[in-house]
């Protein structure tokens, strides 16, 4: 919510649109890639067993690192697609 709120005014100014169309752009630009990233990270983390160990266990950090890579690699094409179709504002 904070990210969408902070992005609202710059998108409204840049595109000269009202709050609802700007919110739509921000919604697409924030929620879709973040959702894809979170799904990829959680699937990776659960698959490697990182949720079953404590922070002091090396498996936690290995699965954490793998989950970050998976989240990045899965969100990248989504962001590229949104930018290519002008559905995401660069603010």
JSON list of C-alpha atoms in Angstrom, two decimals:
[
{"chain": "A", "resi": 1, "resn": "UNK", "atom": "CA", "xyz": [0.00, 0.00, 0.00]},
{"chain": "A", "resi": 2, "resn": "UNK", "atom": "CA", "xyz": [2.84, 2.38, 0.82]},
{"chain": "A", "resi": 3, "resn": "UNK", "atom": "CA", "xyz": [4.57, 1.72, -2.50]},
{"chain": "A", "resi": 4, "resn": "UNK", "atom": "CA", "xyz": [1.37, 2.28, -4.44]},
{"chain": "A", "resi": 5, "resn": "UNK", "atom": "CA", "xyz": [0.62, 5.47, -2.51]},
{"chain": "A", "resi": 6, "resn": "UNK", "atom": "CA", "xyz": [4.11, 6.86, -3.06]},
{"chain": "A", "resi": 7, "resn": "UNK", "atom": "CA", "xyz": [3.89, 6.10, -6.77]},
{"chain": "A", "resi": 8, "resn": "UNK", "atom": "CA", "xyz": [0.46, 7.63, -7.27]},
{"chain": "A", "resi": 9, "resn": "UNK", "atom": "CA", "xyz": [1.37, 11.32, -7.54]},
{"chain": "A", "resi": 10, "resn": "UNK", "atom": "CA", "xyz": [4.38, 10.87, -9.85]},
{"chain": "A", "resi": 11, "resn": "UNK", "atom": "CA", "xyz": [2.33, 8.72, -12.24]},
{"chain": "A", "resi": 12, "resn": "UNK", "atom": "CA", "xyz": [-0.54, 11.23, -12.17]},
{"chain": "A", "resi": 13, "resn": "UNK", "atom": "CA", "xyz": [1.86, 14.08, -12.97]},
{"chain": "A", "resi": 14, "resn": "UNK", "atom": "CA", "xyz": [3.87, 12.22, -15.61]},
{"chain": "A", "resi": 15, "resn": "UNK", "atom": "CA", "xyz": [0.89, 10.91, -17.55]},
{"chain": "A", "resi": 16, "resn": "UNK", "atom": "CA", "xyz": [-1.50, 13.75, -16.71]},
{"chain": "A", "resi": 17, "resn": "UNK", "atom": "CA", "xyz": [-4.24, 11.39, -15.53]},
{"chain": "A", "resi": 18, "resn": "UNK", "atom": "CA", "xyz": [-6.53, 11.13, -12.54]},
{"chain": "A", "resi": 19, "resn": "UNK", "atom": "CA", "xyz": [-6.08, 8.99, -9.43]},
{"chain": "A", "resi": 20, "resn": "UNK", "atom": "CA", "xyz": [-8.04, 5.94, -10.61]},
{"chain": "A", "resi": 21, "resn": "UNK", "atom": "CA", "xyz": [-6.21, 5.45, -13.93]},
{"chain": "A", "resi": 22, "resn": "UNK", "atom": "CA", "xyz": [-2.92, 6.03, -12.11]},
{"chain": "A", "resi": 23, "resn": "UNK", "atom": "CA", "xyz": [-3.88, 3.45, -9.49]},
{"chain": "A", "resi": 24, "resn": "UNK", "atom": "CA", "xyz": [-4.59, 0.96, -12.27]},
{"chain": "A", "resi": 25, "resn": "UNK", "atom": "CA", "xyz": [-1.12, 1.48, -13.72]},
{"chain": "A", "resi": 26, "resn": "UNK", "atom": "CA", "xyz": [0.50, 1.17, -10.31]},
{"chain": "A", "resi": 27, "resn": "UNK", "atom": "CA", "xyz": [-1.61, -1.89, -9.48]},
{"chain": "A", "resi": 28, "resn": "UNK", "atom": "CA", "xyz": [-0.44, -3.67, -12.63]},
{"chain": "A", "resi": 29, "resn": "UNK", "atom": "CA", "xyz": [3.13, -2.49, -12.14]},
{"chain": "A", "resi": 30, "resn": "UNK", "atom": "CA", "xyz": [3.42, -3.49, -8.50]},
{"chain": "A", "resi": 31, "resn": "UNK", "atom": "CA", "xyz": [1.06, -6.31, -7.67]},
{"chain": "A", "resi": 32, "resn": "UNK", "atom": "CA", "xyz": [1.59, -8.62, -10.66]},
{"chain": "A", "resi": 33, "resn": "UNK", "atom": "CA", "xyz": [5.42, -8.77, -10.55]},
{"chain": "A", "resi": 34, "resn": "UNK", "atom": "CA", "xyz": [5.53, -8.90, -6.76]},
{"chain": "A", "resi": 35, "resn": "UNK", "atom": "CA", "xyz": [2.95, -11.69, -6.73]},
{"chain": "A", "resi": 36, "resn": "UNK", "atom": "CA", "xyz": [4.94, -13.70, -9.27]},
{"chain": "A", "resi": 37, "resn": "UNK", "atom": "CA", "xyz": [8.12, -13.09, -7.30]},
{"chain": "A", "resi": 38, "resn": "UNK", "atom": "CA", "xyz": [6.55, -14.16, -4.00]},
{"chain": "A", "resi": 39, "resn": "UNK", "atom": "CA", "xyz": [5.12, -17.35, -5.50]},
{"chain": "A", "resi": 40, "resn": "UNK", "atom": "CA", "xyz": [8.48, -18.29, -7.02]},
{"chain": "A", "resi": 41, "resn": "UNK", "atom": "CA", "xyz": [10.33, -17.53, -3.80]},
{"chain": "A", "resi": 42, "resn": "UNK", "atom": "CA", "xyz": [7.92, -19.48, -1.61]},
{"chain": "A", "resi": 43, "resn": "UNK", "atom": "CA", "xyz": [7.88, -22.53, -3.90]},
{"chain": "A", "resi": 44, "resn": "UNK", "atom": "CA", "xyz": [11.69, -22.54, -3.96]},
{"chain": "A", "resi": 45, "resn": "UNK", "atom": "CA", "xyz": [11.98, -22.05, -0.22]},
{"chain": "A", "resi": 46, "resn": "UNK", "atom": "CA", "xyz": [9.47, -24.79, 0.60]},
{"chain": "A", "resi": 47, "resn": "UNK", "atom": "CA", "xyz": [11.00, -27.15, -1.97]},
{"chain": "A", "resi": 48, "resn": "UNK", "atom": "CA", "xyz": [14.46, -26.83, -0.45]},
{"chain": "A", "resi": 49, "resn": "UNK", "atom": "CA", "xyz": [13.21, -27.19, 3.12]},
{"chain": "A", "resi": 50, "resn": "UNK", "atom": "CA", "xyz": [14.27, -23.74, 4.28]},
{"chain": "A", "resi": 51, "resn": "UNK", "atom": "CA", "xyz": [11.07, -23.27, 6.25]},
{"chain": "A", "resi": 52, "resn": "UNK", "atom": "CA", "xyz": [11.80, -26.27, 8.46]},
{"chain": "A", "resi": 53, "resn": "UNK", "atom": "CA", "xyz": [15.08, -25.03, 9.94]},
{"chain": "A", "resi": 54, "resn": "UNK", "atom": "CA", "xyz": [16.19, -22.13, 12.11]},
{"chain": "A", "resi": 55, "resn": "UNK", "atom": "CA", "xyz": [18.03, -19.03, 10.96]},
{"chain": "A", "resi": 56, "resn": "UNK", "atom": "CA", "xyz": [21.29, -20.43, 12.33]},
{"chain": "A", "resi": 57, "resn": "UNK", "atom": "CA", "xyz": [21.11, -23.51, 10.07]},
{"chain": "A", "resi": 58, "resn": "UNK", "atom": "CA", "xyz": [23.02, -23.31, 6.76]},
{"chain": "A", "resi": 59, "resn": "UNK", "atom": "CA", "xyz": [20.04, -24.78, 4.85]},
{"chain": "A", "resi": 60, "resn": "UNK", "atom": "CA", "xyz": [18.03, -21.69, 5.77]},
{"chain": "A", "resi": 61, "resn": "UNK", "atom": "CA", "xyz": [20.55, -19.40, 4.07]},
{"chain": "A", "resi": 62, "resn": "UNK", "atom": "CA", "xyz": [21.01, -21.68, 1.07]},
{"chain": "A", "resi": 63, "resn": "UNK", "atom": "CA", "xyz": [17.27, -21.82, 0.46]},
{"chain": "A", "resi": 64, "resn": "UNK", "atom": "CA", "xyz": [16.98, -18.09, 1.10]},
{"chain": "A", "resi": 65, "resn": "UNK", "atom": "CA", "xyz": [19.63, -17.32, -1.52]},
{"chain": "A", "resi": 66, "resn": "UNK", "atom": "CA", "xyz": [18.05, -19.73, -4.02]},
{"chain": "A", "resi": 67, "resn": "UNK", "atom": "CA", "xyz": [14.61, -18.22, -3.38]},
{"chain": "A", "resi": 68, "resn": "UNK", "atom": "CA", "xyz": [15.93, -14.71, -4.04]},
{"chain": "A", "resi": 69, "resn": "UNK", "atom": "CA", "xyz": [17.44, -15.81, -7.35]},
{"chain": "A", "resi": 70, "resn": "UNK", "atom": "CA", "xyz": [14.23, -17.62, -8.32]},
{"chain": "A", "resi": 71, "resn": "UNK", "atom": "CA", "xyz": [12.10, -14.59, -7.43]},
{"chain": "A", "resi": 72, "resn": "UNK", "atom": "CA", "xyz": [14.30, -12.27, -9.47]},
{"chain": "A", "resi": 73, "resn": "UNK", "atom": "CA", "xyz": [14.41, -14.58, -12.49]},
{"chain": "A", "resi": 74, "resn": "UNK", "atom": "CA", "xyz": [10.63, -15.08, -12.49]},
{"chain": "A", "resi": 75, "resn": "UNK", "atom": "CA", "xyz": [9.74, -11.40, -11.96]},
{"chain": "A", "resi": 76, "resn": "UNK", "atom": "CA", "xyz": [12.14, -10.12, -14.63]},
{"chain": "A", "resi": 77, "resn": "UNK", "atom": "CA", "xyz": [10.13, -11.33, -17.67]},
{"chain": "A", "resi": 78, "resn": "UNK", "atom": "CA", "xyz": [6.89, -10.08, -16.10]},
{"chain": "A", "resi": 79, "resn": "UNK", "atom": "CA", "xyz": [8.38, -6.60, -15.65]},
{"chain": "A", "resi": 80, "resn": "UNK", "atom": "CA", "xyz": [9.80, -6.69, -19.18]},
{"chain": "A", "resi": 81, "resn": "UNK", "atom": "CA", "xyz": [6.38, -7.63, -20.58]},
{"chain": "A", "resi": 82, "resn": "UNK", "atom": "CA", "xyz": [4.63, -4.87, -18.61]},
{"chain": "A", "resi": 83, "resn": "UNK", "atom": "CA", "xyz": [7.15, -2.25, -19.72]},
{"chain": "A", "resi": 84, "resn": "UNK", "atom": "CA", "xyz": [7.04, -3.37, -23.34]},
{"chain": "A", "resi": 85, "resn": "UNK", "atom": "CA", "xyz": [3.27, -2.97, -23.41]},
{"chain": "A", "resi": 86, "resn": "UNK", "atom": "CA", "xyz": [3.42, 0.36, -21.57]},
{"chain": "A", "resi": 87, "resn": "UNK", "atom": "CA", "xyz": [1.39, -1.06, -18.71]},
{"chain": "A", "resi": 88, "resn": "UNK", "atom": "CA", "xyz": [3.99, -0.17, -16.10]},
{"chain": "A", "resi": 89, "resn": "UNK", "atom": "CA", "xyz": [5.09, 3.33, -15.29]},
{"chain": "A", "resi": 90, "resn": "UNK", "atom": "CA", "xyz": [8.74, 3.91, -14.55]},
{"chain": "A", "resi": 91, "resn": "UNK", "atom": "CA", "xyz": [8.52, 6.23, -11.60]}
]
